[in-house]
């Protein structure tokens, strides 16, 4: 699932390409929106809220999308060949006179009144890359369930919005604890939250999530995706497992030497 910085960059690019322009074509390829005609409406802005994308149109309408695991928006010039996937995976086409935005494999695509956006994003915690960012409130929300595993708490968008599995693995490594460590055992949680903010800010204008400061292939992350490879800090083989509640299990990576705390017996 894309991290919050990826969604922020997607919104930024869509806004730069389409905002202030009238749609000459709006093809929404999901059954409940198949007859909707948005042509002629001006696209006011595109904003990210956590991992949600909100394309706001004049007349008080919002086209809400969520990328989840495989969704993506691509931008094309007039006449340019679309390259984001086969045609049957296209879920939305927003075209102005200058650019065309194509949404592929969007598992969530809905049209709502802008004033009703709270119904789909009102539950989110403070957005790490949003104007509502409030680190004290994020720490407070995380601490509401002190016995909860850290990895699970960080992924809960109701606590703070924008963190995905890559940043869970990397934040846990950088703070020296495993994802299964109870939140109440994490030292200086305000530093953890501040670090999350710094990492997403550092990566929001580029593709990929660099947490080591090294952009070379294979060295961008400390532990994520490095199962069996040497830890970039101590050389110990990185281990792989799963964390999260049943039915919502997510991959986990950790260094058994650099990170303290509980972990599965078999990685």
PDB file of N, CA and C in Angstrom, residues 48-142:
ATOM      1  N   UNK A  48      -4.309  15.693  -0.598  1.00  0.00           N
ATOM      2  CA  UNK A  48      -4.167  14.405   0.069  1.00  0.00           C
ATOM      3  C   UNK A  48      -4.560  14.566   1.525  1.00  0.00           C
ATOM      4  N   UNK A  49      -5.229  13.554   2.035  1.00  0.00           N
ATOM      5  CA  UNK A  49      -5.536  13.493   3.475  1.00  0.00           C
ATOM      6  C   UNK A  49      -5.153  12.109   3.938  1.00  0.00           C
ATOM      7  N   UNK A  50      -3.960  12.002   4.574  1.00  0.00           N
ATOM      8  CA  UNK A  50      -3.437  10.681   4.876  1.00  0.00           C
ATOM      9  C   UNK A  50      -3.173   9.941   3.574  1.00  0.00           C
ATOM     10  N   UNK A  51      -3.859   8.826   3.371  1.00  0.00           N
ATOM     11  CA  UNK A  51      -3.701   8.053   2.143  1.00  0.00           C
ATOM     12  C   UNK A  51      -4.890   8.222   1.203  1.00  0.00           C
ATOM     13  N   UNK A  52      -5.725   9.213   1.463  1.00  0.00           N
ATOM     14  CA  UNK A  52      -6.887   9.489   0.630  1.00  0.00           C
ATOM     15  C   UNK A  52      -6.603  10.654  -0.302  1.00  0.00           C
ATOM     16  N   UNK A  53      -7.166  10.594  -1.522  1.00  0.00           N
ATOM     17  CA  UNK A  53      -7.050  11.675  -2.495  1.00  0.00           C
ATOM     18  C   UNK A  53      -8.418  12.312  -2.694  1.00  0.00           C
ATOM     19  N   UNK A  54      -8.472  13.634  -2.598  1.00  0.00           N
ATOM     20  CA  UNK A  54      -9.715  14.366  -2.750  1.00  0.00           C
ATOM     21  C   UNK A  54      -9.554  15.364  -3.892  1.00  0.00           C
ATOM     22  N   UNK A  55     -10.254  15.122  -5.024  1.00  0.00           N
ATOM     23  CA  UNK A  55     -10.260  16.047  -6.147  1.00  0.00           C
ATOM     24  C   UNK A  55     -11.539  16.868  -6.051  1.00  0.00           C
ATOM     25  N   UNK A  56     -11.398  18.131  -5.673  1.00  0.00           N
ATOM     26  CA  UNK A  56     -12.557  18.993  -5.431  1.00  0.00           C
ATOM     27  C   UNK A  56     -12.917  19.779  -6.688  1.00  0.00           C
ATOM     28  N   UNK A  57     -14.191  19.727  -7.029  1.00  0.00           N
ATOM     29  CA  UNK A  57     -14.706  20.343  -8.243  1.00  0.00           C
ATOM     30  C   UNK A  57     -15.637  21.486  -7.895  1.00  0.00           C
ATOM     31  N   UNK A  58     -15.765  22.439  -8.815  1.00  0.00           N
ATOM     32  CA  UNK A  58     -16.702  23.523  -8.577  1.00  0.00           C
ATOM     33  C   UNK A  58     -18.114  22.948  -8.487  1.00  0.00           C
ATOM     34  N   UNK A  59     -18.939  23.643  -7.735  1.00  0.00           N
ATOM     35  CA  UNK A  59     -20.279  23.131  -7.497  1.00  0.00           C
ATOM     36  C   UNK A  59     -20.365  22.288  -6.248  1.00  0.00           C
ATOM     37  N   UNK A  60     -19.254  22.243  -5.472  1.00  0.00           N
ATOM     38  CA  UNK A  60     -19.291  21.545  -4.191  1.00  0.00           C
ATOM     39  C   UNK A  60     -19.248  20.035  -4.280  1.00  0.00           C
ATOM     40  N   UNK A  61     -18.559  19.494  -5.284  1.00  0.00           N
ATOM     41  CA  UNK A  61     -18.410  18.048  -5.423  1.00  0.00           C
ATOM     42  C   UNK A  61     -16.958  17.636  -5.199  1.00  0.00           C
ATOM     43  N   UNK A  62     -16.766  16.447  -4.673  1.00  0.00           N
ATOM     44  CA  UNK A  62     -15.426  15.892  -4.469  1.00  0.00           C
ATOM     45  C   UNK A  62     -15.374  14.479  -5.036  1.00  0.00           C
ATOM     46  N   UNK A  63     -14.377  14.221  -5.868  1.00  0.00           N
ATOM     47  CA  UNK A  63     -14.108  12.865  -6.337  1.00  0.00           C
ATOM     48  C   UNK A  63     -13.057  12.272  -5.398  1.00  0.00           C
ATOM     49  N   UNK A  64     -13.482  11.297  -4.632  1.00  0.00           N
ATOM     50  CA  UNK A  64     -12.627  10.685  -3.610  1.00  0.00           C
ATOM     51  C   UNK A  64     -12.081   9.357  -4.126  1.00  0.00           C
ATOM     52  N   UNK A  65     -10.759   9.187  -4.016  1.00  0.00           N
ATOM     53  CA  UNK A  65     -10.150   7.914  -4.389  1.00  0.00           C
ATOM     54  C   UNK A  65      -9.146   7.489  -3.335  1.00  0.00           C
ATOM     55  N   UNK A  66      -8.920   6.192  -3.281  1.00  0.00           N
ATOM     56  CA  UNK A  66      -7.922   5.619  -2.382  1.00  0.00           C
ATOM     57  C   UNK A  66      -7.160   4.581  -3.177  1.00  0.00           C
ATOM     58  N   UNK A  67      -5.832   4.624  -3.100  1.00  0.00           N
ATOM     59  CA  UNK A  67      -5.001   3.741  -3.921  1.00  0.00           C
ATOM     60  C   UNK A  67      -4.896   2.333  -3.355  1.00  0.00           C
ATOM     61  N   UNK A  68      -5.048   2.189  -2.033  1.00  0.00           N
ATOM     62  CA  UNK A  68      -4.859   0.906  -1.364  1.00  0.00           C
ATOM     63  C   UNK A  68      -3.590   0.227  -1.873  1.00  0.00           C
ATOM     64  N   UNK A  69      -3.652  -1.044  -2.304  1.00  0.00           N
ATOM     65  CA  UNK A  69      -2.420  -1.762  -2.628  1.00  0.00           C
ATOM     66  C   UNK A  69      -1.880  -1.461  -4.029  1.00  0.00           C
ATOM     67  N   UNK A  70      -2.759  -1.371  -5.023  1.00  0.00           N
ATOM     68  CA  UNK A  70      -2.296  -1.361  -6.414  1.00  0.00           C
ATOM     69  C   UNK A  70      -2.729  -0.152  -7.216  1.00  0.00           C
ATOM     70  N   UNK A  71      -3.505   0.754  -6.648  1.00  0.00           N
ATOM     71  CA  UNK A  71      -4.006   1.884  -7.415  1.00  0.00           C
ATOM     72  C   UNK A  71      -2.921   2.894  -7.762  1.00  0.00           C
ATOM     73  N   UNK A  72      -3.164   3.665  -8.822  1.00  0.00           N
ATOM     74  CA  UNK A  72      -2.206   4.689  -9.241  1.00  0.00           C
ATOM     75  C   UNK A  72      -2.916   5.678 -10.160  1.00  0.00           C
ATOM     76  N   UNK A  73      -2.440   6.924 -10.116  1.00  0.00           N
ATOM     77  CA  UNK A  73      -2.869   7.950 -11.066  1.00  0.00           C
ATOM     78  C   UNK A  73      -1.672   8.302 -11.945  1.00  0.00           C
ATOM     79  N   UNK A  74      -1.900   8.391 -13.252  1.00  0.00           N
ATOM     80  CA  UNK A  74      -0.853   8.772 -14.195  1.00  0.00           C
ATOM     81  C   UNK A  74      -1.311   9.983 -14.992  1.00  0.00           C
ATOM     82  N   UNK A  75      -0.367  10.829 -15.370  1.00  0.00           N
ATOM     83  CA  UNK A  75      -0.652  12.018 -16.162  1.00  0.00           C
ATOM     84  C   UNK A  75      -0.062  11.873 -17.564  1.00  0.00           C
ATOM     85  N   UNK A  76      -0.830  12.324 -18.559  1.00  0.00           N
ATOM     86  CA  UNK A  76      -0.382  12.226 -19.941  1.00  0.00           C
ATOM     87  C   UNK A  76      -0.673  13.523 -20.683  1.00  0.00           C
ATOM     88  N   UNK A  77       0.159  13.804 -21.670  1.00  0.00           N
ATOM     89  CA  UNK A  77      -0.074  14.930 -22.570  1.00  0.00           C
ATOM     90  C   UNK A  77      -1.101  14.520 -23.618  1.00  0.00           C
ATOM     91  N   UNK A  78      -1.729  15.490 -24.288  1.00  0.00           N
ATOM     92  CA  UNK A  78      -2.698  15.140 -25.330  1.00  0.00           C
ATOM     93  C   UNK A  78      -2.072  14.243 -26.396  1.00  0.00           C
ATOM     94  N   UNK A  79      -2.753  13.155 -26.703  1.00  0.00           N
ATOM     95  CA  UNK A  79      -2.270  12.233 -27.727  1.00  0.00           C
ATOM     96  C   UNK A  79      -1.215  11.250 -27.255  1.00  0.00           C
ATOM     97  N   UNK A  80      -0.710  11.411 -26.038  1.00  0.00           N
ATOM     98  CA  UNK A  80       0.317  10.488 -25.529  1.00  0.00           C
ATOM     99  C   UNK A  80      -0.298   9.133 -25.219  1.00  0.00           C
ATOM    100  N   UNK A  81       0.445   8.069 -25.472  1.00  0.00           N
ATOM    101  CA  UNK A  81      -0.036   6.717 -25.198  1.00  0.00           C
ATOM    102  C   UNK A  81      -0.061   6.454 -23.699  1.00  0.00           C
ATOM    103  N   UNK A  82      -1.151   5.880 -23.229  1.00  0.00           N
ATOM    104  CA  UNK A  82      -1.272   5.549 -21.809  1.00  0.00           C
ATOM    105  C   UNK A  82      -0.467   4.281 -21.518  1.00  0.00           C
ATOM    106  N   UNK A  83       0.267   4.306 -20.422  1.00  0.00           N
ATOM    107  CA  UNK A  83       1.180   3.195 -20.136  1.00  0.00           C
ATOM    108  C   UNK A  83       1.022   2.629 -18.724  1.00  0.00           C
ATOM    109  N   UNK A  84      -0.057   2.962 -18.044  1.00  0.00           N
ATOM    110  CA  UNK A  84      -0.198   2.520 -16.653  1.00  0.00           C
ATOM    111  C   UNK A  84      -0.780   1.145 -16.460  1.00  0.00           C
ATOM    112  N   UNK A  85      -1.172   0.482 -17.553  1.00  0.00           N
ATOM    113  CA  UNK A  85      -1.767  -0.843 -17.457  1.00  0.00           C
ATOM    114  C   UNK A  85      -2.764  -1.042 -18.581  1.00  0.00           C
ATOM    115  N   UNK A  86      -3.342  -2.237 -18.671  1.00  0.00           N
ATOM    116  CA  UNK A  86      -4.325  -2.495 -19.717  1.00  0.00           C
ATOM    117  C   UNK A  86      -5.579  -1.639 -19.543  1.00  0.00           C
ATOM    118  N   UNK A  87      -6.296  -1.433 -20.626  1.00  0.00           N
ATOM    119  CA  UNK A  87      -7.459  -0.552 -20.614  1.00  0.00           C
ATOM    120  C   UNK A  87      -8.503  -1.007 -19.602  1.00  0.00           C
ATOM    121  N   UNK A  88      -8.658  -2.324 -19.416  1.00  0.00           N
ATOM    122  CA  UNK A  88      -9.698  -2.792 -18.501  1.00  0.00           C
ATOM    123  C   UNK A  88      -9.393  -2.447 -17.036  1.00  0.00           C
ATOM    124  N   UNK A  89      -8.168  -1.986 -16.747  1.00  0.00           N
ATOM    125  CA  UNK A  89      -7.833  -1.576 -15.381  1.00  0.00           C
ATOM    126  C   UNK A  89      -8.076  -0.088 -15.128  1.00  0.00           C
ATOM    127  N   UNK A  90      -8.453   0.656 -16.153  1.00  0.00           N
ATOM    128  CA  UNK A  90      -8.714   2.086 -15.993  1.00  0.00           C
ATOM    129  C   UNK A  90     -10.045   2.274 -15.277  1.00  0.00           C
ATOM    130  N   UNK A  91     -10.026   3.067 -14.220  1.00  0.00           N
ATOM    131  CA  UNK A  91     -11.238   3.331 -13.447  1.00  0.00           C
ATOM    132  C   UNK A  91     -11.708   4.780 -13.586  1.00  0.00           C
ATOM    133  N   UNK A  92     -10.812   5.692 -13.985  1.00  0.00           N
ATOM    134  CA  UNK A  92     -11.202   7.096 -14.095  1.00  0.00           C
ATOM    135  C   UNK A  92     -10.323   7.803 -15.110  1.00  0.00           C
ATOM    136  N   UNK A  93     -10.950   8.699 -15.882  1.00  0.00           N
ATOM    137  CA  UNK A  93     -10.227   9.549 -16.829  1.00  0.00           C
ATOM    138  C   UNK A  93     -10.716  10.973 -16.615  1.00  0.00           C
ATOM    139  N   UNK A  94      -9.791  11.866 -16.252  1.00  0.00           N
ATOM    140  CA  UNK A  94     -10.103  13.286 -16.080  1.00  0.00           C
ATOM    141  C   UNK A  94      -9.249  14.052 -17.078  1.00  0.00           C
ATOM    142  N   UNK A  95      -9.907  14.684 -18.029  1.00  0.00           N
ATOM    143  CA  UNK A  95      -9.169  15.321 -19.124  1.00  0.00           C
ATOM    144  C   UNK A  95      -9.492  16.809 -19.207  1.00  0.00           C
ATOM    145  N   UNK A  96      -8.444  17.615 -19.300  1.00  0.00           N
ATOM    146  CA  UNK A  96      -8.579  19.033 -19.597  1.00  0.00           C
ATOM    147  C   UNK A  96      -7.984  19.258 -20.985  1.00  0.00           C
ATOM    148  N   UNK A  97      -7.922  20.491 -21.414  1.00  0.00           N
ATOM    149  CA  UNK A  97      -7.340  20.744 -22.719  1.00  0.00           C
ATOM    150  C   UNK A  97      -5.851  20.477 -22.772  1.00  0.00           C
ATOM    151  N   UNK A  98      -5.201  20.475 -21.603  1.00  0.00           N
ATOM    152  CA  UNK A  98      -3.740  20.366 -21.570  1.00  0.00           C
ATOM    153  C   UNK A  98      -3.222  19.014 -21.106  1.00  0.00           C
ATOM    154  N   UNK A  99      -3.920  18.356 -20.165  1.00  0.00           N
ATOM    155  CA  UNK A  99      -3.418  17.099 -19.606  1.00  0.00           C
ATOM    156  C   UNK A  99      -4.575  16.136 -19.389  1.00  0.00           C
ATOM    157  N   UNK A 100      -4.220  14.862 -19.304  1.00  0.00           N
ATOM    158  CA  UNK A 100      -5.192  13.818 -18.994  1.00  0.00           C
ATOM    159  C   UNK A 100      -4.681  13.020 -17.804  1.00  0.00           C
ATOM    160  N   UNK A 101      -5.510  12.893 -16.773  1.00  0.00           N
ATOM    161  CA  UNK A 101      -5.192  12.072 -15.610  1.00  0.00           C
ATOM    162  C   UNK A 101      -5.969  10.770 -15.712  1.00  0.00           C
ATOM    163  N   UNK A 102      -5.252   9.658 -15.577  1.00  0.00           N
ATOM    164  CA  UNK A 102      -5.876   8.342 -15.694  1.00  0.00           C
ATOM    165  C   UNK A 102      -5.647   7.580 -14.392  1.00  0.00           C
ATOM    166  N   UNK A 103      -6.738   7.128 -13.793  1.00  0.00           N
ATOM    167  CA  UNK A 103      -6.657   6.366 -12.555  1.00  0.00           C
ATOM    168  C   UNK A 103      -6.762   4.875 -12.832  1.00  0.00           C
ATOM    169  N   UNK A 104      -5.734   4.129 -12.452  1.00  0.00           N
ATOM    170  CA  UNK A 104      -5.691   2.688 -12.681  1.00  0.00           C
ATOM    171  C   UNK A 104      -5.958   1.914 -11.382  1.00  0.00           C
ATOM    172  N   UNK A 105      -6.720   0.848 -11.497  1.00  0.00           N
ATOM    173  CA  UNK A 105      -6.905  -0.132 -10.418  1.00  0.00           C
ATOM    174  C   UNK A 105      -7.341   0.539  -9.104  1.00  0.00           C
ATOM    175  N   UNK A 106      -8.171   1.550  -9.190  1.00  0.00           N
ATOM    176  CA  UNK A 106      -8.601   2.270  -7.988  1.00  0.00           C
ATOM    177  C   UNK A 106      -9.681   1.458  -7.275  1.00  0.00           C
ATOM    178  N   UNK A 107      -9.391   0.913  -6.102  1.00  0.00           N
ATOM    179  CA  UNK A 107     -10.392   0.106  -5.405  1.00  0.00           C
ATOM    180  C   UNK A 107     -11.494   0.961  -4.772  1.00  0.00           C
ATOM    181  N   UNK A 108     -11.187   2.235  -4.548  1.00  0.00           N
ATOM    182  CA  UNK A 108     -12.174   3.172  -3.993  1.00  0.00           C
ATOM    183  C   UNK A 108     -12.276   4.366  -4.931  1.00  0.00           C
ATOM    184  N   UNK A 109     -13.461   4.598  -5.460  1.00  0.00           N
ATOM    185  CA  UNK A 109     -13.722   5.767  -6.294  1.00  0.00           C
ATOM    186  C   UNK A 109     -15.180   6.150  -6.070  1.00  0.00           C
ATOM    187  N   UNK A 110     -15.397   7.334  -5.513  1.00  0.00           N
ATOM    188  CA  UNK A 110     -16.762   7.760  -5.216  1.00  0.00           C
ATOM    189  C   UNK A 110     -16.877   9.266  -5.342  1.00  0.00           C
ATOM    190  N   UNK A 111     -18.083   9.703  -5.639  1.00  0.00           N
ATOM    191  CA  UNK A 111     -18.376  11.122  -5.772  1.00  0.00           C
ATOM    192  C   UNK A 111     -19.270  11.529  -4.616  1.00  0.00           C
ATOM    193  N   UNK A 112     -18.889  12.585  -3.908  1.00  0.00           N
ATOM    194  CA  UNK A 112     -19.650  13.042  -2.764  1.00  0.00           C
ATOM    195  C   UNK A 112     -19.666  14.560  -2.703  1.00  0.00           C
ATOM    196  N   UNK A 113     -20.559  15.078  -1.907  1.00  0.00           N
ATOM    197  CA  UNK A 113     -20.560  16.504  -1.657  1.00  0.00           C
ATOM    198  C   UNK A 113     -19.321  16.857  -0.850  1.00  0.00           C
ATOM    199  N   UNK A 114     -18.669  17.956  -1.221  1.00  0.00           N
ATOM    200  CA  UNK A 114     -17.452  18.371  -0.509  1.00  0.00           C
ATOM    201  C   UNK A 114     -17.721  18.552   0.975  1.00  0.00           C
ATOM    202  N   UNK A 115     -18.884  19.048   1.311  1.00  0.00           N
ATOM    203  CA  UNK A 115     -19.232  19.266   2.715  1.00  0.00           C
ATOM    204  C   UNK A 115     -19.402  17.959   3.480  1.00  0.00           C
ATOM    205  N   UNK A 116     -19.443  16.832   2.756  1.00  0.00           N
ATOM    206  CA  UNK A 116     -19.620  15.526   3.392  1.00  0.00           C
ATOM    207  C   UNK A 116     -18.326  14.717   3.430  1.00  0.00           C
ATOM    208  N   UNK A 117     -17.200  15.345   3.124  1.00  0.00           N
ATOM    209  CA  UNK A 117     -15.924  14.622   3.134  1.00  0.00           C
ATOM    210  C   UNK A 117     -15.621  14.008   4.499  1.00  0.00           C
ATOM    211  N   UNK A 118     -16.097  14.647   5.541  1.00  0.00           N
ATOM    212  CA  UNK A 118     -15.834  14.122   6.878  1.00  0.00           C
ATOM    213  C   UNK A 118     -16.324  12.707   7.078  1.00  0.00           C
ATOM    214  N   UNK A 119     -17.303  12.301   6.266  1.00  0.00           N
ATOM    215  CA  UNK A 119     -17.810  10.948   6.392  1.00  0.00           C
ATOM    216  C   UNK A 119     -16.815   9.881   5.976  1.00  0.00           C
ATOM    217  N   UNK A 120     -15.823  10.258   5.164  1.00  0.00           N
ATOM    218  CA  UNK A 120     -14.834   9.267   4.723  1.00  0.00           C
ATOM    219  C   UNK A 120     -13.435   9.533   5.283  1.00  0.00           C
ATOM    220  N   UNK A 121     -13.170  10.759   5.729  1.00  0.00           N
ATOM    221  CA  UNK A 121     -11.825  11.035   6.269  1.00  0.00           C
ATOM    222  C   UNK A 121     -11.857  11.624   7.680  1.00  0.00           C
ATOM    223  N   UNK A 122     -13.058  11.805   8.225  1.00  0.00           N
ATOM    224  CA  UNK A 122     -13.155  12.429   9.547  1.00  0.00           C
ATOM    225  C   UNK A 122     -12.584  11.611  10.672  1.00  0.00           C
ATOM    226  N   UNK A 123     -12.436  10.300  10.449  1.00  0.00           N
ATOM    227  CA  UNK A 123     -11.911   9.424  11.500  1.00  0.00           C
ATOM    228  C   UNK A 123     -10.394   9.467  11.597  1.00  0.00           C
ATOM    229  N   UNK A 124      -9.738  10.070  10.613  1.00  0.00           N
ATOM    230  CA  UNK A 124      -8.281  10.029  10.565  1.00  0.00           C
ATOM    231  C   UNK A 124      -7.645  10.870  11.662  1.00  0.00           C
ATOM    232  N   UNK A 125      -6.494  10.416  12.121  1.00  0.00           N
ATOM    233  CA  UNK A 125      -5.716  11.200  13.069  1.00  0.00           C
ATOM    234  C   UNK A 125      -4.990  12.323  12.355  1.00  0.00           C
ATOM    235  N   UNK A 126      -4.197  13.102  13.077  1.00  0.00           N
ATOM    236  CA  UNK A 126      -3.463  14.205  12.451  1.00  0.00           C
ATOM    237  C   UNK A 126      -2.593  13.702  11.303  1.00  0.00           C
ATOM    238  N   UNK A 127      -2.611  14.459  10.210  1.00  0.00           N
ATOM    239  CA  UNK A 127      -1.934  14.077   8.975  1.00  0.00           C
ATOM    240  C   UNK A 127      -0.483  14.533   9.033  1.00  0.00           C
ATOM    241  N   UNK A 128       0.441  13.584   8.898  1.00  0.00           N
ATOM    242  CA  UNK A 128       1.864  13.891   8.974  1.00  0.00           C
ATOM    243  C   UNK A 128       2.306  14.928   7.946  1.00  0.00           C
ATOM    244  N   UNK A 129       1.619  14.992   6.812  1.00  0.00           N
ATOM    245  CA  UNK A 129       1.981  15.940   5.767  1.00  0.00           C
ATOM    246  C   UNK A 129       0.882  16.978   5.524  1.00  0.00           C
ATOM    247  N   UNK A 130      -0.030  17.101   6.455  1.00  0.00           N
ATOM    248  CA  UNK A 130      -1.149  18.011   6.276  1.00  0.00           C
ATOM    249  C   UNK A 130      -1.066  19.238   7.158  1.00  0.00           C
ATOM    250  N   UNK A 131      -1.914  20.226   6.880  1.00  0.00           N
ATOM    251  CA  UNK A 131      -1.921  21.457   7.678  1.00  0.00           C
ATOM    252  C   UNK A 131      -2.421  21.243   9.095  1.00  0.00           C
ATOM    253  N   UNK A 132      -3.047  20.093   9.342  1.00  0.00           N
ATOM    254  CA  UNK A 132      -3.579  19.825  10.682  1.00  0.00           C
ATOM    255  C   UNK A 132      -2.581  19.064  11.562  1.00  0.00           C
ATOM    256  N   UNK A 133      -1.342  18.894  11.091  1.00  0.00           N
ATOM    257  CA  UNK A 133      -0.388  18.084  11.845  1.00  0.00           C
ATOM    258  C   UNK A 133      -0.213  18.620  13.258  1.00  0.00           C
ATOM    259  N   UNK A 134      -0.376  17.729  14.229  1.00  0.00           N
ATOM    260  CA  UNK A 134      -0.291  18.078  15.642  1.00  0.00           C
ATOM    261  C   UNK A 134       0.409  16.920  16.356  1.00  0.00           C
ATOM    262  N   UNK A 135       1.724  17.013  16.578  1.00  0.00           N
ATOM    263  CA  UNK A 135       2.452  15.886  17.171  1.00  0.00           C
ATOM    264  C   UNK A 135       1.954  15.499  18.559  1.00  0.00           C
ATOM    265  N   UNK A 136       1.537  16.487  19.347  1.00  0.00           N
ATOM    266  CA  UNK A 136       1.046  16.172  20.692  1.00  0.00           C
ATOM    267  C   UNK A 136      -0.227  15.335  20.626  1.00  0.00           C
ATOM    268  N   UNK A 137      -1.096  15.661  19.682  1.00  0.00           N
ATOM    269  CA  UNK A 137      -2.335  14.900  19.544  1.00  0.00           C
ATOM    270  C   UNK A 137      -2.047  13.494  19.017  1.00  0.00           C
ATOM    271  N   UNK A 138      -1.050  13.361  18.141  1.00  0.00           N
ATOM    272  CA  UNK A 138      -0.675  12.038  17.648  1.00  0.00           C
ATOM    273  C   UNK A 138      -0.163  11.165  18.787  1.00  0.00           C
ATOM    274  N   UNK A 139       0.691  11.723  19.635  1.00  0.00           N
ATOM    275  CA  UNK A 139       1.207  10.970  20.791  1.00  0.00           C
ATOM    276  C   UNK A 139       0.060  10.586  21.718  1.00  0.00           C
ATOM    277  N   UNK A 140      -0.870  11.502  21.902  1.00  0.00           N
ATOM    278  CA  UNK A 140      -2.014  11.214  22.772  1.00  0.00           C
ATOM    279  C   UNK A 140      -2.852  10.063  22.226  1.00  0.00           C
ATOM    280  N   UNK A 141      -3.096  10.082  20.932  1.00  0.00           N
ATOM    281  CA  UNK A 141      -3.897   9.013  20.328  1.00  0.00           C
ATOM    282  C   UNK A 141      -3.171   7.668  20.395  1.00  0.00           C
ATOM    283  N   UNK A 142      -1.879   7.671  20.118  1.00  0.00           N
ATOM    284  CA  UNK A 142      -1.112   6.428  20.217  1.00  0.00           C
ATOM    285  C   UNK A 142      -1.149   5.871  21.635  1.00  0.00           C
TER     286      UNK A 142
END
